[in-house]
Structures are given as structure tokens and as C-alpha cells.
mmCIF file of C-alpha atoms in Angstrom:
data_model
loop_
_atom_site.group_PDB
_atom_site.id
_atom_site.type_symbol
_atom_site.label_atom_id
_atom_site.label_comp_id
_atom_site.label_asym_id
_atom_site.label_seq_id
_atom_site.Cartn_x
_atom_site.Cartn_y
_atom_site.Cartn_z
ATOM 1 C CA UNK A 1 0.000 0.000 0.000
ATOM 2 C CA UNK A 2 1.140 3.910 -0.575
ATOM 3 C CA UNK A 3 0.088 7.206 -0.162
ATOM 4 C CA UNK A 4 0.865 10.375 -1.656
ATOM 5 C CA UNK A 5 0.492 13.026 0.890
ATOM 6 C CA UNK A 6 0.210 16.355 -0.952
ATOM 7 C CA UNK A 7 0.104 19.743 1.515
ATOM 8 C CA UNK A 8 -3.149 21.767 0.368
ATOM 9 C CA UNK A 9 -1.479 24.469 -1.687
ATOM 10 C CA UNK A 10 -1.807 21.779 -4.438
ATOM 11 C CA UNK A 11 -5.123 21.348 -5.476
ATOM 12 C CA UNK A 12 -6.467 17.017 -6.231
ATOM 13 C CA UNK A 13 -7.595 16.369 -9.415
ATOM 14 C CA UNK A 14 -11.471 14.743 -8.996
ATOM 15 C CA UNK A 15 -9.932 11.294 -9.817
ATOM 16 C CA UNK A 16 -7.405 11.552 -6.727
ATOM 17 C CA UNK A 17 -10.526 12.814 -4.331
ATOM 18 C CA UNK A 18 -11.620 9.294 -3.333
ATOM 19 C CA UNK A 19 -8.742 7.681 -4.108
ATOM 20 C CA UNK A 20 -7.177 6.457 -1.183
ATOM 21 C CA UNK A 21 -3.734 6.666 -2.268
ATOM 22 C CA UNK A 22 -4.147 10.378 -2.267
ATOM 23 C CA UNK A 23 -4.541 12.925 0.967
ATOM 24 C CA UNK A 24 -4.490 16.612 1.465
ATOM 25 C CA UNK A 25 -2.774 18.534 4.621
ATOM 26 C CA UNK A 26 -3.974 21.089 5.217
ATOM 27 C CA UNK A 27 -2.287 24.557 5.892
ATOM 28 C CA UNK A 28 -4.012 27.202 7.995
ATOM 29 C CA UNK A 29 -4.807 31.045 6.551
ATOM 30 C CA UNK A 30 -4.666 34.152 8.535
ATOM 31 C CA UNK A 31 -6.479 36.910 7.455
ATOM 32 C CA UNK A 32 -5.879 39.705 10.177
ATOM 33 C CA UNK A 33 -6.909 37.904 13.609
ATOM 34 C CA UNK A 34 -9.458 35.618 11.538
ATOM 35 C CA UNK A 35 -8.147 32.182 10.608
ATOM 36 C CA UNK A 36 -9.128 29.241 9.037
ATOM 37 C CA UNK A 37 -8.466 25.874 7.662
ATOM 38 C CA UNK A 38 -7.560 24.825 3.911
ATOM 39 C CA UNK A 39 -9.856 22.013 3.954
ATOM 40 C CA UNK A 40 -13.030 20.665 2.172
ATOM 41 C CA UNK A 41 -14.363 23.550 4.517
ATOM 42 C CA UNK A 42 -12.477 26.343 2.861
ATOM 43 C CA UNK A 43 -15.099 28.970 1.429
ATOM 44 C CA UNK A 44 -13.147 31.120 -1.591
ATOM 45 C CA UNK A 45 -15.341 33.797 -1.942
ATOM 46 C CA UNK A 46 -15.760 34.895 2.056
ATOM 47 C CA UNK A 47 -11.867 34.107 1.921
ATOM 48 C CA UNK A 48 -10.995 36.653 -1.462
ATOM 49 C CA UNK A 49 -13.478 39.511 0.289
ATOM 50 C CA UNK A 50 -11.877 39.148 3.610
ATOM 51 C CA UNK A 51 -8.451 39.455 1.700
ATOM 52 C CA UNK A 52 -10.003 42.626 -0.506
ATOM 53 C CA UNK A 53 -11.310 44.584 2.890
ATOM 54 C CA UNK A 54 -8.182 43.994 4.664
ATOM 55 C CA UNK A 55 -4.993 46.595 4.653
ATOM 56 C CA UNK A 56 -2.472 44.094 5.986
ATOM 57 C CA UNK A 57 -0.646 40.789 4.177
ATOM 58 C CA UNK A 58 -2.709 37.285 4.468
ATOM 59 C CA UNK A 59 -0.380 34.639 5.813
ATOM 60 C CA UNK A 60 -0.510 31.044 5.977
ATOM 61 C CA UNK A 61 0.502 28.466 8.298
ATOM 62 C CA UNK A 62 2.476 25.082 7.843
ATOM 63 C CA UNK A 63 1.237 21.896 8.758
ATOM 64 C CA UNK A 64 2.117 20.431 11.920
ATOM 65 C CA UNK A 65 4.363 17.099 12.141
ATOM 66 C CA UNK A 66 1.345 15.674 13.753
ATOM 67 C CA UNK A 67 -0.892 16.171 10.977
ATOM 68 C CA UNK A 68 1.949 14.588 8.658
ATOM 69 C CA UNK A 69 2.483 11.507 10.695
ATOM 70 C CA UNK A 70 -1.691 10.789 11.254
ATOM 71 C CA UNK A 71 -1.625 9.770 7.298
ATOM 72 C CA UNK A 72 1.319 7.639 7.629
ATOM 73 C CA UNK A 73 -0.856 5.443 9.498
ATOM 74 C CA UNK A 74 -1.368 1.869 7.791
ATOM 75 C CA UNK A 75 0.487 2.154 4.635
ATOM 76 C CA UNK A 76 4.195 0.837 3.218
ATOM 77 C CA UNK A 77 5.443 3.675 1.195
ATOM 78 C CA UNK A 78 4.559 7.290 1.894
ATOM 79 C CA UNK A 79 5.184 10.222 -0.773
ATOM 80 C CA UNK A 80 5.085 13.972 0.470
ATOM 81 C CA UNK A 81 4.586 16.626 -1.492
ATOM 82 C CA UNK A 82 5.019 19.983 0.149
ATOM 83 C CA UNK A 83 4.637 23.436 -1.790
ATOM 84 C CA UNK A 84 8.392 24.886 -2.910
ATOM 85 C CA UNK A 85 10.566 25.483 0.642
ATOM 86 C CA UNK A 86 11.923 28.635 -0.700
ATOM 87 C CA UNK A 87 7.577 29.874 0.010
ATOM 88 C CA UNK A 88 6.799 27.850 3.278
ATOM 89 C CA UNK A 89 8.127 25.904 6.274
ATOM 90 C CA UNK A 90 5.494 22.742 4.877
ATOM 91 C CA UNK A 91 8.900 20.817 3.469
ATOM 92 C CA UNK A 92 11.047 21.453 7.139
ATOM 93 C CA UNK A 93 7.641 20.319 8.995
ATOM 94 C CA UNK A 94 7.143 17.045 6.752
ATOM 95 C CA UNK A 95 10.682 16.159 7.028
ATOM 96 C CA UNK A 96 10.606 16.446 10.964
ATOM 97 C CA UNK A 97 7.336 14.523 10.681
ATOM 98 C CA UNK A 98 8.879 11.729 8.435
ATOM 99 C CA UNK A 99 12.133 11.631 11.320
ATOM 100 C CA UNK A 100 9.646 11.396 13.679
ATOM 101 C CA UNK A 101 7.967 8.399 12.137
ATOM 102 C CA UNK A 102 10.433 6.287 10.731
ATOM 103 C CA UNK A 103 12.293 6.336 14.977
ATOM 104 C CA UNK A 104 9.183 4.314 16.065
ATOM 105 C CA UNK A 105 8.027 2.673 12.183
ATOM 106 C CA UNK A 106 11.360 0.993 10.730
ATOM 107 C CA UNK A 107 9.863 -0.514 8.136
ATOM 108 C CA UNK A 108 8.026 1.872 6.491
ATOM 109 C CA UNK A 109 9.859 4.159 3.103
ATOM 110 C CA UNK A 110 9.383 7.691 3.503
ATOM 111 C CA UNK A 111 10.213 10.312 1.279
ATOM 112 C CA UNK A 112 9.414 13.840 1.389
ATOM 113 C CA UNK A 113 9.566 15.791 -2.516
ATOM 114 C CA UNK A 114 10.074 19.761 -1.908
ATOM 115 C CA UNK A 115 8.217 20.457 -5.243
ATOM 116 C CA UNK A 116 9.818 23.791 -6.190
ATOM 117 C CA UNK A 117 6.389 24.487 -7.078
ATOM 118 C CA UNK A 118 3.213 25.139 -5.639
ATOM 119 C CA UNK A 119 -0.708 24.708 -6.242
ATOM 120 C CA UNK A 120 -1.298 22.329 -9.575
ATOM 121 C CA UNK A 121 2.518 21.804 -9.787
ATOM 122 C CA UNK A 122 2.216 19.921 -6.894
ATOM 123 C CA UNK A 123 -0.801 17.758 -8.387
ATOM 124 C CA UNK A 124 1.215 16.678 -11.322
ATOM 125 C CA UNK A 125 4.084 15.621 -9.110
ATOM 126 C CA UNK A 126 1.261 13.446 -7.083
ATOM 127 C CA UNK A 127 0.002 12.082 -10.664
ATOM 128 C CA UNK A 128 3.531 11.394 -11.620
ATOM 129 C CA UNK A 129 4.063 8.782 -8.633
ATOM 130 C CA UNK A 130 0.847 7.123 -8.957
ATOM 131 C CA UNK A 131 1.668 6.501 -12.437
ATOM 132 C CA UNK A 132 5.211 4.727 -11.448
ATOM 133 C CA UNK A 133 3.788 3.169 -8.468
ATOM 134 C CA UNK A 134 0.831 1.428 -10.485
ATOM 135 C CA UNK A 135 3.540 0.797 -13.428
ATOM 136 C CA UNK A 136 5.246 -1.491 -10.562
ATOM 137 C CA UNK A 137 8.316 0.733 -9.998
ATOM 138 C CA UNK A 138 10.484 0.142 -6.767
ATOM 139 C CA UNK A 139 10.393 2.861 -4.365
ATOM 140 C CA UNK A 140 13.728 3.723 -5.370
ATOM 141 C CA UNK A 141 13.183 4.236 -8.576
ATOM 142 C CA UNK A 142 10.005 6.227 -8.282
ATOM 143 C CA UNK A 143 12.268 8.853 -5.773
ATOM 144 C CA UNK A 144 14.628 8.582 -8.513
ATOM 145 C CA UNK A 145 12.526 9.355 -11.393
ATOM 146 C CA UNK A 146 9.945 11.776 -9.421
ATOM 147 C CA UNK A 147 12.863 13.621 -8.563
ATOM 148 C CA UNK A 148 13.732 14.252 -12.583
ATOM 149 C CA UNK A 149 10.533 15.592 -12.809
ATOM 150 C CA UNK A 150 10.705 18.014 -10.543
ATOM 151 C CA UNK A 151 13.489 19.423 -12.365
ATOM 152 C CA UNK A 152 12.095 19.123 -15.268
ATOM 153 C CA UNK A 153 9.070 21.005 -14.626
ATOM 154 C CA UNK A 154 8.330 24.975 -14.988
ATOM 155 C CA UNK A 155 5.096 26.731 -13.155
ATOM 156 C CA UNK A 156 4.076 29.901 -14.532
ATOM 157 C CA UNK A 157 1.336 32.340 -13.738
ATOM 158 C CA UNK A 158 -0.222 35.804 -13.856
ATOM 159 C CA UNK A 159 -2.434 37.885 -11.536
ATOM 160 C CA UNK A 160 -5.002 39.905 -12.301
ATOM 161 C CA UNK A 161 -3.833 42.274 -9.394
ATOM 162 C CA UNK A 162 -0.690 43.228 -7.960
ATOM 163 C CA UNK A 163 -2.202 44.283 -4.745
ATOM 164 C CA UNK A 164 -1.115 41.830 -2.933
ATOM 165 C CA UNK A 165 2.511 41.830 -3.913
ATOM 166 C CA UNK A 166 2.214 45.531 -2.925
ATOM 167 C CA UNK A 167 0.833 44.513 0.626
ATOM 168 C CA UNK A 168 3.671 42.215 1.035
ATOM 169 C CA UNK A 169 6.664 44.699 -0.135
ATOM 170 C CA UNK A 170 7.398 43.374 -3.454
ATOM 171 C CA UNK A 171 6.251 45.696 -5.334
ATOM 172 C CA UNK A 172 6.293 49.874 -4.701
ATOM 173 C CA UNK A 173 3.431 52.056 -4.618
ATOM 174 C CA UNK A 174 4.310 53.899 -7.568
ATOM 175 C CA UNK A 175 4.760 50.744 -9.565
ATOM 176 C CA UNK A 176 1.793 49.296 -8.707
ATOM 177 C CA UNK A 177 -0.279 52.338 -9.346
ATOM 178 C CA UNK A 178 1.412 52.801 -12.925
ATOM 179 C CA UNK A 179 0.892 49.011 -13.698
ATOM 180 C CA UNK A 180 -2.716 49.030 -12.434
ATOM 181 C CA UNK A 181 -3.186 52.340 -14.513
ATOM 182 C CA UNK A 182 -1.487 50.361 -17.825
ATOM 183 C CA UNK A 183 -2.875 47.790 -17.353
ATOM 184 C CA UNK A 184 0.584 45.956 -16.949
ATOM 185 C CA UNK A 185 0.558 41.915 -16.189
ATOM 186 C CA UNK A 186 3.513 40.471 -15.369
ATOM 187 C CA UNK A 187 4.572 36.969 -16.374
ATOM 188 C CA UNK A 188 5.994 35.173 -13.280
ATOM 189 C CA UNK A 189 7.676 31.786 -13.053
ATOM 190 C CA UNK A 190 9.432 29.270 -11.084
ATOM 191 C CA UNK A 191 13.419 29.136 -10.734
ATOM 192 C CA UNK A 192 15.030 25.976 -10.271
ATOM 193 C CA UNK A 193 15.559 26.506 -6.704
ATOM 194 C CA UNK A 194 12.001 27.034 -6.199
ATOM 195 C CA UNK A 195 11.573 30.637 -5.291
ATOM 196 C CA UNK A 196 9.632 33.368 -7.604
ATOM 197 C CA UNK A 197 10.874 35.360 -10.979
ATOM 198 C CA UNK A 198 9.718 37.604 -13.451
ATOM 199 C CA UNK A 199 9.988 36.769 -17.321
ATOM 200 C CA UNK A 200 7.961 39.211 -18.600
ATOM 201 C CA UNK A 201 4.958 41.434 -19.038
ATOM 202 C CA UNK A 202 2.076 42.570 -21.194
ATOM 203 C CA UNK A 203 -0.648 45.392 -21.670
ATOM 204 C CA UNK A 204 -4.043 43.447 -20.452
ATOM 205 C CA UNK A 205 -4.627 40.162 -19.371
ATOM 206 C CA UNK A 206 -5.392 38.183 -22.646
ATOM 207 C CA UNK A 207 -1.935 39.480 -24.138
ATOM 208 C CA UNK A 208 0.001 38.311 -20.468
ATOM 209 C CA UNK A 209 -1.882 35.103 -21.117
ATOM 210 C CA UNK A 210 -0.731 34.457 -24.891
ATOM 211 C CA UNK A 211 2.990 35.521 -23.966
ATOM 212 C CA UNK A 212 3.175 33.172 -21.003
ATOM 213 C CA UNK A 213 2.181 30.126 -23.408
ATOM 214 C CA UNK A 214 4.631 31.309 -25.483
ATOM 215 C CA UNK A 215 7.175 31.174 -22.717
ATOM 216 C CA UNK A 216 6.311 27.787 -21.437
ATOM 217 C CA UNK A 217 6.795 26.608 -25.301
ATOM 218 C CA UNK A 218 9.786 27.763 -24.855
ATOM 219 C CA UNK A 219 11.254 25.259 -22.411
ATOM 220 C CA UNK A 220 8.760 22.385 -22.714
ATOM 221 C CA UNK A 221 10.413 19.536 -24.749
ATOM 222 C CA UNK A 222 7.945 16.667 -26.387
ATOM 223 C CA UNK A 223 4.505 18.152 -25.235
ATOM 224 C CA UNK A 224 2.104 15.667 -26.891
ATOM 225 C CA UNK A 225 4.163 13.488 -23.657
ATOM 226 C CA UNK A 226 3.038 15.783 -20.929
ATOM 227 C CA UNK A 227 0.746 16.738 -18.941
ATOM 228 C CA UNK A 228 -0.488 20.606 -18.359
ATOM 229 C CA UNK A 229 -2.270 21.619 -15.753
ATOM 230 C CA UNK A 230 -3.847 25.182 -15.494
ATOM 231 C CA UNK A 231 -5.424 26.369 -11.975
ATOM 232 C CA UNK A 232 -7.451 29.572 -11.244
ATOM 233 C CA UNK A 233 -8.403 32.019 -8.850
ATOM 234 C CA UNK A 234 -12.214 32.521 -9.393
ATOM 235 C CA UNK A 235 -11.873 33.171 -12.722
ATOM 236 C CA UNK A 236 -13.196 30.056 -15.006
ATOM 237 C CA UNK A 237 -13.257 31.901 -18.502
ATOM 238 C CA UNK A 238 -9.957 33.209 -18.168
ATOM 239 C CA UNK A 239 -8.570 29.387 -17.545
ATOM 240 C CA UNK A 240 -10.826 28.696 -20.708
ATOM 241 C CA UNK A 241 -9.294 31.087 -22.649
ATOM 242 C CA UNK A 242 -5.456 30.072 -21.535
ATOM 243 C CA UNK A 243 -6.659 26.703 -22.352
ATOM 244 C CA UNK A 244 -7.295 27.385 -25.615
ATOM 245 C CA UNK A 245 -4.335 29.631 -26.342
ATOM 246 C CA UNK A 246 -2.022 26.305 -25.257
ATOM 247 C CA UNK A 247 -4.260 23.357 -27.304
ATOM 248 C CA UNK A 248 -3.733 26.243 -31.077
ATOM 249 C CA UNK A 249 0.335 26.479 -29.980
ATOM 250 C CA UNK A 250 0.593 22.087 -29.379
ATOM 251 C CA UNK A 251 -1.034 19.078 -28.366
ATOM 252 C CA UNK A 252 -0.551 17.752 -24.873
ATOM 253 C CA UNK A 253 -1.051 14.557 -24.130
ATOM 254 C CA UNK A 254 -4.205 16.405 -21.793
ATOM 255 C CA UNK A 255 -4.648 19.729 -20.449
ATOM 256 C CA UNK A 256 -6.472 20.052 -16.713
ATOM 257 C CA UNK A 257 -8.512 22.677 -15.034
ATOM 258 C CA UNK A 258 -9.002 23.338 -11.628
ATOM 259 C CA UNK A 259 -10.365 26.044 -9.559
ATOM 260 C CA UNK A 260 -7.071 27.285 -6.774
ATOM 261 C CA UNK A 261 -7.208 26.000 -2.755
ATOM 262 C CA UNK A 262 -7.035 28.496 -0.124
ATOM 263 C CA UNK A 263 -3.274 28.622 -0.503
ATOM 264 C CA UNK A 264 -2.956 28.619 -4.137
ATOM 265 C CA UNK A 265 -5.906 31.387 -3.548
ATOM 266 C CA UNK A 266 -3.794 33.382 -1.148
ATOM 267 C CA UNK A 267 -1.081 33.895 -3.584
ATOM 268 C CA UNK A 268 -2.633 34.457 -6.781
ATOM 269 C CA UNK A 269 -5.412 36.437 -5.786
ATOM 270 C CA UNK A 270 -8.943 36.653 -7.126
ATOM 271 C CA UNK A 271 -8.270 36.781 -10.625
ATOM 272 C CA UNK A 272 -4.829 35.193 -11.213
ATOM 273 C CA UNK A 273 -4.372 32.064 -12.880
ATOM 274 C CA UNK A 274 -1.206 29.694 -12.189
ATOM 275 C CA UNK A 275 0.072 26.938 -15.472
ATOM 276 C CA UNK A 276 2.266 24.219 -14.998
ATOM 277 C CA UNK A 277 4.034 21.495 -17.197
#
């Protein structure tokens, strides 16, 4: 038996929701003194207009150990995916939780995947080991070859609004007012250590969406092989539209849409829309 333990920035795909191999962990969000959990109980909308109304930065917080080790429980092999460690403590927390474990459990394999990503980037890591697993790979070799992916794979995404980059420092008042006032989207991605760049921008969203398709064509080698996965923040037609922009530039071997966690929701914002391959 295994189980691939994914921390709730990264969203399951419907056929990993009652799957037993699969779990969620979930983080906790901090708006101001008002908290809650990112669970099946996680309400977007009452989350974004909390966000909207307040001055300060929402935060989240890591899983516990605890709530690591409870889905270790009853299982062989146990896969953990935590959101990129250069954006939470989720990866130190799951490693001190698979420590924990393995003192009193000596026969169970643990490994613990920092994803370098985040939200649906975590997803396809978590589709990536079921497929090895159920293709009868050791757990050696589905470390090994998990790990490739990882560094083979490149998140991208835009937001509607830079308002909460301003909030959090990254970006100045003055910039943020002229982008806002433009119009200005930029194009973000993933480095290979896992923390945040910029590779571009563009004047309105459907522009920022065509040249971030053009920049994941850029790196993405044999496409019809892979898998691309496109989450969004409250904003369906958008993904639609992104969608389509990717299926006229190549053919994937399939495309996936999903609406962002409370996590993934925290850092894109109502309106941004996060791609990974």
C-alpha cells in the first residue's frame, strides 16, 4: 500500500478525491486575527473579500508534524509533497514529521519531494508517482525518477492584481499604481531553486496570457508526452481562454482545469491564474 500526501497548496484532481492513495494537509490562513483551515471547509469567496477589505498581508501556516504523521498510518510507502521550501516551512515540517515516524516505524519508506512548485505543480508531481507506483516501480526508482521531474518542470502564472505583492513589499506604490493604470501583467515563473521570478509582461490580461504560453513553449520539450495543468483564482473563462491559447500552440497529451485552494488562492489572488508542465 502507498500514499501520496500532498500539503493543500496543491489542489487534487477529482480522480485523486476518493482515491485512497491520495490525501491533502492542510495549511491554515490568517487573514488579520481571523483564521481558518484549507480544507473541504475552505469557502473562496468569504476568503478573497476578507483578503479585498483587509490593509495588511494574508499569511498562511504550515502543517504540523502531527498532521503529517496521522496519514502515515497503515500504509508501506509514503510520498510527500510539500509546496516549494523557498515559500513555506510545509517541506522542514514534513521532514521532521517523516524523522519522527520512521524512529518508532522501521519498516516503512518515507520520502518527502520539496516540489519547487506550488498549487497544480504539486498535483502533477502526485500524478507522476501514482503513475510509477501502479507501473510497478520500486520505491527507489520512483524517488529517482519523481525527482527528474521536478526538475524538469516549470510553473508559470499571472495575476489579475498586484495588490497583494504591494501589501507584502514586493512591489512599490508607484509601480503598482502605474501598472494598475497600464494595465501591466507580469509573467511570473518558477526558478530551479524554487523561489519566484519575473519573465515578462504585457498590456491586459489576454496578451500576459498568450505571452506566457509562449514562454512555457519555450522550455517544454515533447509536449504531446506531458501533462499541463492550469489552476485559477475565481476566474473560469480566463482558464478557458489560456486553455485554448495552449491546445492552437501544441497538443498535450491532456490539459487540466481546476479552480485554486485556499493557498494557491492566497497567492494568486482573485483573478490570477497559475500553469504548470
Amino acid at each position: 500500500m502507498y500514499k501520496i500526501v500532498i500539503d493543500s497548496c496543491g489542489e487534487l484532481f477529482e480522480e485523486m478525491k476518493n482515491n485512497a492513495h491520495f490525501a491533502n494537509v492542510p495549511l491554515t490562513l490568517e487573514v488579520g486575527d481571523w483564521s481558518t483551515l484549507d480544507d473541504a471547509t475552505f469557502d473562496q469567496a468569504e476568503f478573497l473579500k476578507r483578503v479585498a477589505e483587509y490593509d495588511g498581508v494574508p499569511k498562511s501556516a504550515c502543517p504540523s508534524p502531527s498532521a503529517y504523521m496521522a496519514e502515515m498510518e497503515d500504509t508501506d510507502r509514503v510520498y510527500i509533497i510539500t509546496l516549494s521550501a523557498q515559500l513555506s516551512g510545509s517541506y522542514n515540517s514534513a521532514v521532521l514529521a517523516k524523522n519522527l515516524f520512521e524512529e518508532e516505524e522501521e519498516d516503512i519508506q518515507i520520502h518527502v519531494f520539496d516540489s519547487k512548485s506550488a498549487s497544480i505543480g504539486q498535483t502533477l508531481i502526485g500524478k507522476k508517482i501514482a503513475e510509477l507506483e501502479e507501473a510497478g516501480k520500486s520505491f527507489e526508482e520512483v524517488v529517482e525518477e519523481t525527482e527528474k521531474y521536478i526538475e524538469e518542470q516549470h510553473t508559470f502564472f499571472v495575476l489579475e492584481s498586484l495588490e497583494t505583492l504591494r501589501k507584502a513589499g514586493r512591489l512599490s506604490n508607484l509601480k503598482s499604481m502605474i501598472a494598475n493604470t497600464l494595465n501591466i501583467k507580469p509573467i511570473m515563473g518558477s526558478t530551479e531553486i524554487g523561489s519566484i521570478q519575473q519573465l515578462a509582461q504585457a498590456r491586459g490580461m489576454k496578451k500576459a496570457l498568450e505571452k506566457m504560453a509562449e514562454c512555457m513553449m519555450e522550455v517544454t520539450k515533447n509536449p504531446a508526452e506531458k501533462v499541463l495543468a492550469i489552476s485559477h483564482c475565481n476566474c473560469p473563462n480566463t482558464a478557458e481562454i489560456l486553455k485554448e491559447i495552449v491546445s492552437a500552440k501544441s497538443a498535450f497529451r491532456e490539459i487540466v482545469v481546476v479552480d485554486t485552494n485556499g493557498v494557491s488562492s492566497m497567492y494568486a489572488n482573485d483573478g490570477g491564474i497559475i500553469m504548470v508542465v
